[in-house]
Structure formats: C-alpha cells, structure tokens
C-alpha cells in the first residue's frame, strides 16, 4: 500500500518551514521508523533491516543487510558450546579487559566465500542486501514504535539545528526570549517570558 504522497509532502514541507527540519532528515526518520516497525513485527532478533523509501511512488522496499566477514573479524561458536553472543569479559593480569571478536551471527554476517557467490569482488566489511517481503500491515505495537522513532529523530534534528546555530558563539552572552508552545486539542497555546 503506497503512502498518500500529497499529504506526506505537505507534512514534510510544514516541518521544514516551521521547525527547520529538512525533508531529507524526515525521509531518513521515515525509513528508520519503517525498518524498526518491520523488524518488530516480522523480523528476527539480530536481523539488520534497511528500508528504501521512494518519494516518487510512495512505496517502501525492505531489505536485510549482512556484513561480509571472515575469521579475522569474527569468532565462531565451537561445536557443542552453549556460548552466547555476550559473555563476561576476560580480565588480563594487568587489569585490562581482553578484546574479543564478536560471535558470528547468521542474521547479520555473511562469510566471505558465500559473499563471493553473490557479489564478485566482495571484500570483508562490505554489506550485502537481501530483499525482504514488502509489508504494510504493521500491528499496533510496531506502529507505536515507528511513531516513537520518528518523534525522536525530529527532536534530535531540532536539537542539532539549535546547537549548530549557536555553537560558534560559545563564550558569548546572548539574550533572547524563552518560549514554550503546547498543543491542547486543536489549539496552540504560546507561553513565554520576554
């Protein structure tokens, strides 16, 4: 089911004009929200899901991303071992933690020799994407999670805008007006001090 592009475009334009959040940042937020919702509803525990949202068609393509690895950057579970991905760190004689390679995980890693079968010239560290079934029927919890991701991304973008506006003025005394805008029902209530 494609998105209503006219409505989406209007909302993104409002965010850009009123809050200064660029459409590109909002597209990123939408893609991350859809990926989070997809993973929560249909994905597996350690799966890495990426979404490519097409603003021209209003459709989203879902894919699983795996990183190309070999035995130099992951370790393998020994047969018969019940070793988990996270285990207590080993402390060296000098009190420092011993660095351990991450445990190979089929949901987020692909071995170099298998990657070569899919992408000639693949090297360790490359990403290989596998298409996932398109979905648009997310449950209530996944939809709520997606909403939270979008709100957090918008807050982060707004914070970055304010930071970038004043970071070069570090050490200066700046005067201004502190305002708080609250939405109550369909009305905006402006509160502030001058």
Coordinates of N, CA and C in Angstrom, one line a residue:
X1 N 0.8 -1.2 0.0 CA 0.0 0.0 0.0 C 0.9 1.2 0.0
X2 N 0.9 2.0 -1.0 CA 1.7 3.3 -1.1 C 1.1 4.3 -0.1
X3 N 2.0 5.2 0.3 CA 1.7 6.3 1.1 C 0.9 7.4 0.3
X4 N 0.1 8.2 1.0 CA -0.5 9.3 0.3 C 0.5 10.4 0.2
X5 N 1.1 10.5 -1.0 CA 2.2 11.4 -1.3 C 1.9 12.9 -1.1
X6 N 0.7 13.3 -1.4 CA 0.3 14.7 -1.3 C 0.3 15.1 0.2
X7 N -0.3 14.3 1.0 CA -0.4 14.6 2.4 C 1.0 14.5 3.0
X8 N 1.8 13.5 2.7 CA 3.2 13.4 3.2 C 4.0 14.6 2.8
X9 N 3.9 15.0 1.6 CA 4.7 16.1 1.1 C 4.3 17.4 1.8
X10 N 3.0 17.6 2.1 CA 2.5 18.7 2.8 C 3.1 18.8 4.2
X11 N 3.0 17.6 4.9 CA 3.5 17.5 6.3 C 5.0 17.8 6.3
X12 N 5.8 17.2 5.4 CA 7.2 17.4 5.4 C 7.6 18.9 5.1
X13 N 6.8 19.5 4.2 CA 7.0 20.9 4.0 C 6.8 21.8 5.2
X14 N 5.7 21.4 6.0 CA 5.4 22.1 7.2 C 6.5 22.0 8.2
X15 N 7.1 20.8 8.4 CA 8.2 20.5 9.3 C 9.4 21.4 8.9
X16 N 9.6 21.4 7.6 CA 10.8 22.2 7.1 C 10.6 23.7 7.3
X17 N 9.4 24.2 7.1 CA 9.2 25.6 7.3 C 9.1 26.0 8.7
X18 N 8.3 25.3 9.5 CA 8.1 25.7 10.9 C 9.2 25.3 11.9
X19 N 9.8 24.1 11.7 CA 10.7 23.6 12.6 C 12.2 23.6 12.1
X20 N 12.3 23.8 10.8 CA 13.7 23.8 10.2 C 14.2 22.5 9.9
X21 N 13.4 21.4 10.1 CA 13.9 20.1 9.8 C 13.8 19.7 8.4
X22 N 14.9 19.4 7.7 CA 14.9 19.2 6.3 C 14.1 18.0 5.9
X23 N 13.6 18.0 4.6 CA 12.9 16.8 4.1 C 13.8 15.6 4.1
X24 N 15.1 15.8 3.8 CA 16.0 14.6 3.8 C 16.1 13.9 5.2
X25 N 16.1 14.8 6.3 CA 16.2 14.2 7.6 C 14.8 13.5 7.9
X26 N 13.7 14.0 7.4 CA 12.4 13.4 7.7 C 12.3 12.1 6.9
X27 N 12.9 12.1 5.6 CA 12.9 10.8 4.9 C 13.7 9.7 5.6
X28 N 14.8 10.2 6.2 CA 15.6 9.2 7.0 C 14.9 8.7 8.2
X29 N 14.1 9.6 8.9 CA 13.3 9.2 10.0 C 12.2 8.2 9.6
X30 N 11.6 8.5 8.5 CA 10.5 7.6 8.0 C 11.1 6.2 7.7
X31 N 12.3 6.2 7.0 CA 12.9 4.9 6.7 C 13.3 4.1 7.9
X32 N 13.9 4.8 8.9 CA 14.3 4.2 10.1 C 13.1 3.7 10.9
X33 N 12.0 4.5 10.9 CA 10.8 4.1 11.6 C 10.2 2.8 10.9
X34 N 10.1 2.8 9.6 CA 9.6 1.6 8.9 C 10.4 0.4 9.1
X35 N 11.8 0.6 9.1 CA 12.7 -0.6 9.4 C 12.4 -1.1 10.8
X36 N 12.3 -0.2 11.8 CA 12.0 -0.6 13.2 C 10.7 -1.4 13.3
X37 N 9.7 -0.8 12.6 CA 8.4 -1.5 12.7 C 8.4 -2.8 12.0
X38 N 9.1 -2.9 10.9 CA 9.2 -4.2 10.2 C 9.9 -5.2 11.0
X39 N 11.0 -4.8 11.6 CA 11.8 -5.8 12.4 C 11.0 -6.2 13.6
X40 N 10.3 -5.3 14.2 CA 9.5 -5.6 15.4 C 8.3 -6.6 15.1
X41 N 7.7 -6.4 13.9 CA 6.5 -7.2 13.6 C 6.9 -8.5 12.9
X42 N 7.9 -8.5 12.0 CA 8.2 -9.6 11.1 C 9.6 -10.1 11.2
X43 N 10.5 -9.3 11.8 CA 12.0 -9.7 11.7 C 12.4 -10.7 12.8
X44 N 13.6 -11.0 12.7 CA 14.3 -11.9 13.7 C 15.1 -11.1 14.6
X45 N 15.5 -11.6 15.7 CA 16.2 -10.9 16.8 C 17.3 -10.1 16.4
X46 N 18.3 -10.6 15.7 CA 19.5 -9.8 15.4 C 19.5 -9.3 13.9
X47 N 18.4 -9.4 13.3 CA 18.4 -9.0 11.9 C 18.6 -7.5 11.7
X48 N 19.3 -7.2 10.7 CA 19.5 -5.7 10.3 C 18.6 -5.4 9.1
X49 N 17.6 -4.6 9.4 CA 16.6 -4.3 8.3 C 16.9 -2.8 7.9
X50 N 16.9 -2.6 6.6 CA 17.0 -1.3 6.0 C 15.8 -1.1 5.0
X51 N 15.4 0.1 5.0 CA 14.2 0.5 4.1 C 14.7 1.6 3.1
X52 N 14.3 1.4 1.9 CA 14.5 2.5 0.9 C 13.1 3.0 0.5
X53 N 12.8 4.2 0.9 CA 11.5 4.8 0.6 C 11.6 5.7 -0.6
X54 N 10.7 5.4 -1.6 CA 10.7 6.1 -2.8 C 9.6 7.2 -2.8
X55 N 10.0 8.5 -2.8 CA 9.1 9.6 -2.7 C 8.3 9.8 -4.0
X56 N 8.8 9.3 -5.1 CA 8.1 9.4 -6.3 C 6.9 8.5 -6.4
X57 N 7.0 7.3 -5.8 CA 5.9 6.3 -5.9 C 5.2 6.1 -4.6
X58 N 5.8 6.5 -3.5 CA 5.2 6.3 -2.2 C 5.4 4.9 -1.6
X59 N 6.3 4.2 -2.2 CA 6.4 2.8 -1.8 C 7.7 2.6 -1.0
X60 N 7.8 1.5 -0.3 CA 9.0 1.2 0.5 C 9.5 -0.2 0.2
X61 N 10.8 -0.3 0.0 CA 11.4 -1.6 -0.2 C 12.2 -1.9 1.0
X62 N 12.0 -3.2 1.5 CA 12.6 -3.7 2.7 C 13.7 -4.6 2.3
X63 N 14.9 -4.5 3.0 CA 16.0 -5.5 2.8 C 16.7 -5.8 4.1
X64 N 17.2 -7.0 4.1 CA 18.1 -7.4 5.2 C 19.5 -7.2 4.8
X65 N 20.3 -6.6 5.7 CA 21.7 -6.3 5.4 C 22.6 -7.1 6.2
X66 N 23.6 -7.8 5.5 CA 24.6 -8.6 6.2 C 26.0 -8.0 5.9
X67 N 26.8 -8.0 6.9 CA 28.2 -7.6 6.7 C 29.1 -8.8 6.3
X68 N 30.0 -8.6 5.3 CA 30.9 -9.6 4.9 C 32.0 -9.8 6.0
X69 N 32.2 -11.0 6.4 CA 33.2 -11.3 7.5 C 34.0 -12.5 7.1
X70 N 35.1 -12.7 7.9 CA 35.9 -13.9 7.8 C 36.5 -14.1 9.2
X71 N 37.3 -15.1 9.4 CA 37.8 -15.5 10.7 C 38.7 -14.4 11.3
X72 N 39.0 -13.3 10.6 CA 39.9 -12.3 11.2 C 39.1 -11.3 12.0
X73 N 37.7 -11.2 11.7 CA 37.0 -10.2 12.5 C 35.7 -10.7 13.2
X74 N 35.5 -12.1 13.2 CA 34.5 -12.7 14.0 C 35.1 -14.0 14.5
X75 N 34.5 -14.5 15.6 CA 34.8 -15.8 16.1 C 33.6 -16.7 15.9
X76 N 33.9 -18.0 15.9 CA 32.8 -19.0 15.6 C 32.5 -19.8 16.9
X77 N 31.3 -20.1 17.0 CA 30.8 -20.9 18.2 C 31.4 -22.3 18.0
X78 N 32.0 -22.8 19.0 CA 32.6 -24.2 19.0 C 31.4 -25.2 19.1
X79 N 31.6 -26.3 18.4 CA 30.6 -27.3 18.4 C 30.3 -27.8 19.8
X80 N 29.0 -27.9 20.2 CA 28.7 -28.4 21.5 C 28.7 -27.3 22.5
X81 N 29.2 -26.1 22.2 CA 29.3 -25.0 23.1 C 27.9 -24.3 23.2
X82 N 27.6 -23.8 24.4 CA 26.3 -23.0 24.5 C 26.7 -21.6 24.7
X83 N 27.8 -21.2 24.2 CA 28.3 -19.8 24.2 C 27.3 -18.8 23.6
X84 N 27.0 -17.8 24.3 CA 26.1 -16.7 23.8 C 27.0 -15.6 23.2
X85 N 26.3 -14.7 22.5 CA 27.0 -13.6 21.8 C 27.7 -12.7 22.8
X86 N 27.1 -12.5 24.0 CA 27.7 -11.7 25.0 C 28.2 -12.6 26.1
X87 N 29.4 -12.4 26.6 CA 29.8 -13.2 27.7 C 30.7 -12.2 28.6
X88 N 30.9 -12.6 29.8 CA 31.7 -11.8 30.7 C 33.0 -11.6 30.1
X89 N 33.6 -10.3 30.2 CA 34.9 -10.1 29.6 C 36.0 -10.8 30.5
X90 N 37.0 -11.2 29.8 CA 38.2 -11.8 30.5 C 39.1 -10.7 30.9
X91 N 39.6 -10.7 32.1 CA 40.5 -9.6 32.6 C 41.9 -10.1 32.6
X92 N 42.7 -9.4 32.0 CA 44.2 -9.7 31.9 C 44.9 -9.5 33.2
X93 N 46.1 -10.0 33.3 CA 46.9 -9.8 34.6 C 47.1 -8.4 34.9
X94 N 47.2 -7.5 33.9 CA 47.4 -6.0 34.2 C 46.1 -5.3 34.5
X95 N 44.9 -6.0 34.6 CA 43.7 -5.4 34.9 C 42.9 -4.9 33.7
X96 N 43.4 -5.0 32.5 CA 42.7 -4.6 31.3 C 41.8 -5.7 30.8
X97 N 40.7 -5.3 30.1 CA 39.8 -6.3 29.5 C 40.5 -6.9 28.2
X98 N 40.3 -8.2 28.0 CA 40.8 -8.8 26.8 C 39.7 -8.6 25.7
X99 N 40.2 -8.0 24.6 CA 39.3 -7.7 23.5 C 38.9 -9.1 22.9
X100 N 37.6 -9.3 22.7 CA 37.1 -10.5 22.0 C 36.4 -10.1 20.7
X101 N 36.6 -10.9 19.7 CA 35.9 -10.6 18.4 C 34.4 -11.0 18.6
X102 N 33.5 -10.3 17.9 CA 32.1 -10.7 18.0 C 31.9 -12.1 17.5
X103 N 30.8 -12.7 18.0 CA 30.5 -14.1 17.6 C 29.7 -14.0 16.3
X104 N 30.1 -14.9 15.4 CA 29.4 -15.0 14.1 C 27.9 -15.2 14.3
X105 N 27.1 -14.4 13.5 CA 25.7 -14.4 13.6 C 25.1 -14.4 12.2
X106 N 24.4 -15.5 11.9 CA 23.9 -15.6 10.5 C 22.9 -14.6 10.1
X107 N 22.3 -13.9 11.1 CA 21.3 -12.8 10.8 C 22.0 -11.5 10.4
X108 N 23.3 -11.3 10.8 CA 23.9 -10.0 10.5 C 25.3 -10.2 9.8
X109 N 25.7 -11.4 9.6 CA 27.0 -11.7 9.0 C 26.9 -12.6 7.8
X110 N 27.8 -12.5 6.8 CA 27.9 -13.5 5.7 C 29.3 -13.7 5.5
X111 N 29.7 -15.0 5.4 CA 31.1 -15.4 5.2 C 31.6 -14.9 3.8
X112 N 32.8 -14.5 3.8 CA 33.4 -14.0 2.5 C 33.2 -14.9 1.4
X113 N 33.4 -16.2 1.6 CA 33.3 -17.2 0.4 C 31.8 -17.2 -0.1
X114 N 30.9 -17.1 0.8 CA 29.4 -17.1 0.4 C 29.1 -15.7 -0.3
X115 N 29.7 -14.7 0.2 CA 29.5 -13.3 -0.4 C 30.0 -13.3 -1.8
X116 N 31.1 -14.0 -2.1 CA 31.7 -14.1 -3.5 C 30.7 -14.7 -4.4
X117 N 29.9 -15.6 -3.9 CA 28.9 -16.3 -4.8 C 27.8 -15.3 -5.2
X118 N 27.6 -14.2 -4.5 CA 26.5 -13.3 -4.8 C 27.1 -12.0 -5.4
X119 N 28.3 -11.6 -5.0 CA 28.9 -10.3 -5.4 C 30.3 -10.5 -5.7
X120 N 30.7 -10.6 -7.0 CA 32.1 -10.8 -7.3 C 32.9 -9.6 -6.8
X121 N 34.0 -9.9 -6.2 CA 34.9 -8.8 -5.7 C 34.5 -8.3 -4.3
X122 N 33.6 -9.0 -3.7 CA 33.2 -8.6 -2.3 C 34.4 -8.8 -1.4
X123 N 34.6 -7.8 -0.5 CA 35.7 -7.9 0.5 C 35.1 -7.8 1.9
X124 N 35.9 -8.2 2.9 CA 35.5 -8.1 4.3 C 35.1 -6.6 4.6
X125 N 33.9 -6.5 5.2 CA 33.4 -5.2 5.6 C 32.3 -4.7 4.7
X126 N 32.2 -5.2 3.5 CA 31.2 -4.9 2.5 C 29.8 -5.3 3.1
X127 N 28.8 -4.7 2.6 CA 27.4 -5.0 3.0 C 26.7 -5.7 1.8
X128 N 26.0 -6.8 2.1 CA 25.2 -7.5 1.1 C 23.8 -7.3 1.5
X129 N 22.9 -6.9 0.6 CA 21.5 -6.7 0.9 C 20.7 -7.8 0.3
X130 N 19.7 -8.3 1.0 CA 18.8 -9.3 0.6 C 17.4 -8.8 0.7
X131 N 16.6 -8.8 -0.5 CA 15.3 -8.3 -0.4 C 14.4 -9.0 0.6
X132 N 13.5 -8.3 1.2 CA 12.5 -8.9 2.2 C 11.2 -8.6 1.6
X133 N 10.2 -9.4 2.0 CA 8.8 -9.3 1.5 C 8.3 -7.9 2.0
X134 N 7.7 -7.2 1.0 CA 7.1 -5.9 1.4 C 5.9 -6.1 2.3
X135 N 5.8 -5.3 3.3 CA 4.7 -5.3 4.2 C 4.2 -3.9 4.5
X136 N 2.9 -3.8 4.8 CA 2.4 -2.5 5.2 C 1.3 -2.7 6.2
X137 N 1.2 -3.9 6.8 CA 0.1 -4.2 7.8 C 0.8 -4.4 9.1
X138 N 1.4 -3.3 9.7 CA 2.0 -3.4 11.0 C 1.0 -3.4 12.1
X139 N 1.3 -4.1 13.1 CA 0.4 -4.2 14.3 C 0.5 -2.9 15.1
X140 N -0.3 -2.8 16.1 CA -0.4 -1.6 16.9 C 1.0 -1.3 17.6
X141 N 1.6 -2.3 18.2 CA 2.8 -2.0 18.9 C 3.9 -1.6 17.9
X142 N 4.0 -2.3 16.8 CA 5.1 -1.9 15.8 C 4.8 -0.5 15.3
X143 N 3.5 -0.1 15.1 CA 3.2 1.2 14.6 C 3.6 2.3 15.7
X144 N 3.3 2.0 16.9 CA 3.6 2.9 18.0 C 5.2 3.1 18.1
X145 N 5.9 2.0 17.9 CA 7.4 2.0 17.9 C 7.8 2.9 16.8
X146 N 7.3 2.8 15.6 CA 7.7 3.6 14.5 C 7.4 5.1 14.8
X147 N 6.3 5.4 15.4 CA 5.9 6.7 15.7 C 6.9 7.3 16.7
X148 N 7.4 6.5 17.7 CA 8.4 7.0 18.6 C 9.7 7.3 18.0
X149 N 10.1 6.4 17.0 CA 11.3 6.6 16.3 C 11.3 8.0 15.5
X150 N 10.1 8.2 14.8 CA 10.0 9.5 14.1 C 10.1 10.7 15.0
X151 N 9.4 10.6 16.1 CA 9.4 11.8 17.1 C 10.8 12.0 17.6
X152 N 11.5 10.9 17.9 CA 12.9 11.0 18.5 C 13.8 11.6 17.4
X153 N 13.7 11.2 16.2 CA 14.5 11.7 15.1 C 14.2 13.2 14.9
X154 N 13.0 13.6 15.0 CA 12.6 15.0 14.8 C 13.2 15.8 16.0
X155 N 13.1 15.3 17.2 CA 13.7 16.0 18.3 C 15.2 16.2 18.2
X156 N 15.9 15.1 17.7 CA 17.3 15.1 17.5 C 17.7 16.2 16.5
X157 N 16.9 16.2 15.4 CA 17.2 17.2 14.3 C 17.0 18.6 14.8
X158 N 15.9 18.8 15.6 CA 15.7 20.2 16.1 C 16.8 20.6 17.0
X159 N 17.3 19.6 17.9 CA 18.4 19.9 18.8 C 19.7 20.2 18.0
X160 N 19.9 19.5 16.9 CA 21.1 19.8 16.1 C 21.0 21.1 15.5
X161 N 19.8 21.5 15.0 CA 19.7 22.9 14.4 C 20.0 24.0 15.4
X162 N 19.5 23.9 16.6 CA 19.7 24.9 17.6 C 21.2 24.9 18.0
X163 N 21.8 23.7 18.2 CA 23.2 23.6 18.5 C 24.1 24.3 17.4
X164 N 23.8 23.9 16.2 CA 24.6 24.5 15.1 C 24.5 26.0 14.9
X165 N 23.3 26.5 15.3 CA 23.0 27.9 15.2 C 23.9 28.7 16.3
X166 N 24.2 28.1 17.4 CA 24.9 28.8 18.5 C 26.2 28.3 18.8
X167 N 26.7 27.2 18.3 CA 28.0 26.6 18.7 C 29.1 27.5 18.4
X168 N 29.1 28.3 17.4 CA 30.2 29.3 17.1 C 30.2 30.5 18.0
X169 N 29.1 30.6 18.8 CA 29.0 31.8 19.7 C 29.4 31.4 21.1
X170 N 30.1 30.3 21.3 CA 30.5 29.8 22.6 C 31.3 30.9 23.3
X171 N 30.9 31.1 24.6 CA 31.6 32.1 25.4 C 31.0 33.5 25.3
X172 N 30.0 33.7 24.4 CA 29.3 35.0 24.4 C 28.1 34.9 25.3
X173 N 27.7 36.1 25.7 CA 26.5 36.3 26.4 C 25.4 36.6 25.4
X174 N 24.3 35.8 25.4 CA 23.3 36.0 24.4 C 22.0 36.3 25.1
X175 N 21.2 37.2 24.7 CA 19.9 37.5 25.3 C 18.8 37.0 24.3
X176 N 17.7 36.6 24.8 CA 16.6 36.1 24.0 C 15.3 35.9 24.7
X177 N 14.4 35.3 24.1 CA 13.1 35.1 24.7 C 12.9 33.6 24.8
X178 N 12.6 33.1 26.0 CA 12.3 31.7 26.2 C 10.8 31.5 26.0
X179 N 10.5 30.6 25.1 CA 9.0 30.3 24.8 C 8.8 28.8 24.9
X180 N 7.6 28.5 25.2 CA 7.2 27.1 25.2 C 5.8 27.1 24.4
X181 N 5.7 26.2 23.5 CA 4.5 26.1 22.7 C 3.9 24.7 23.0
X182 N 2.7 24.7 23.5 CA 2.0 23.5 23.8 C 0.8 23.3 22.9
X183 N 0.5 22.1 22.5 CA -0.7 21.8 21.8 C -1.8 21.3 22.7
X184 N -2.9 21.9 22.8 CA -4.0 21.5 23.6 C -5.2 21.3 22.7
X185 N -5.5 20.0 22.4 CA -6.6 19.7 21.4 C -6.2 20.2 20.1
X186 N -7.0 21.1 19.5 CA -6.7 21.6 18.1 C -6.1 23.0 18.2
X187 N -5.7 23.5 19.4 CA -5.2 24.8 19.6 C -3.8 24.8 20.1
X188 N -3.0 25.8 19.6 CA -1.7 26.0 20.1 C -1.7 27.1 21.1
X189 N -1.1 26.9 22.2 CA -1.0 27.9 23.3 C 0.4 28.3 23.4
X190 N 0.7 29.6 23.3 CA 2.0 30.1 23.4 C 2.2 30.7 24.8
X191 N 3.3 30.2 25.4 CA 3.7 30.7 26.7 C 5.1 31.1 26.6
X192 N 5.4 32.2 27.3 CA 6.8 32.6 27.3 C 7.1 33.8 28.2
X193 N 8.3 34.1 28.2 CA 8.8 35.3 29.0 C 9.7 36.1 28.2
X194 N 9.6 37.4 28.3 CA 10.4 38.2 27.5 C 11.6 38.9 28.2

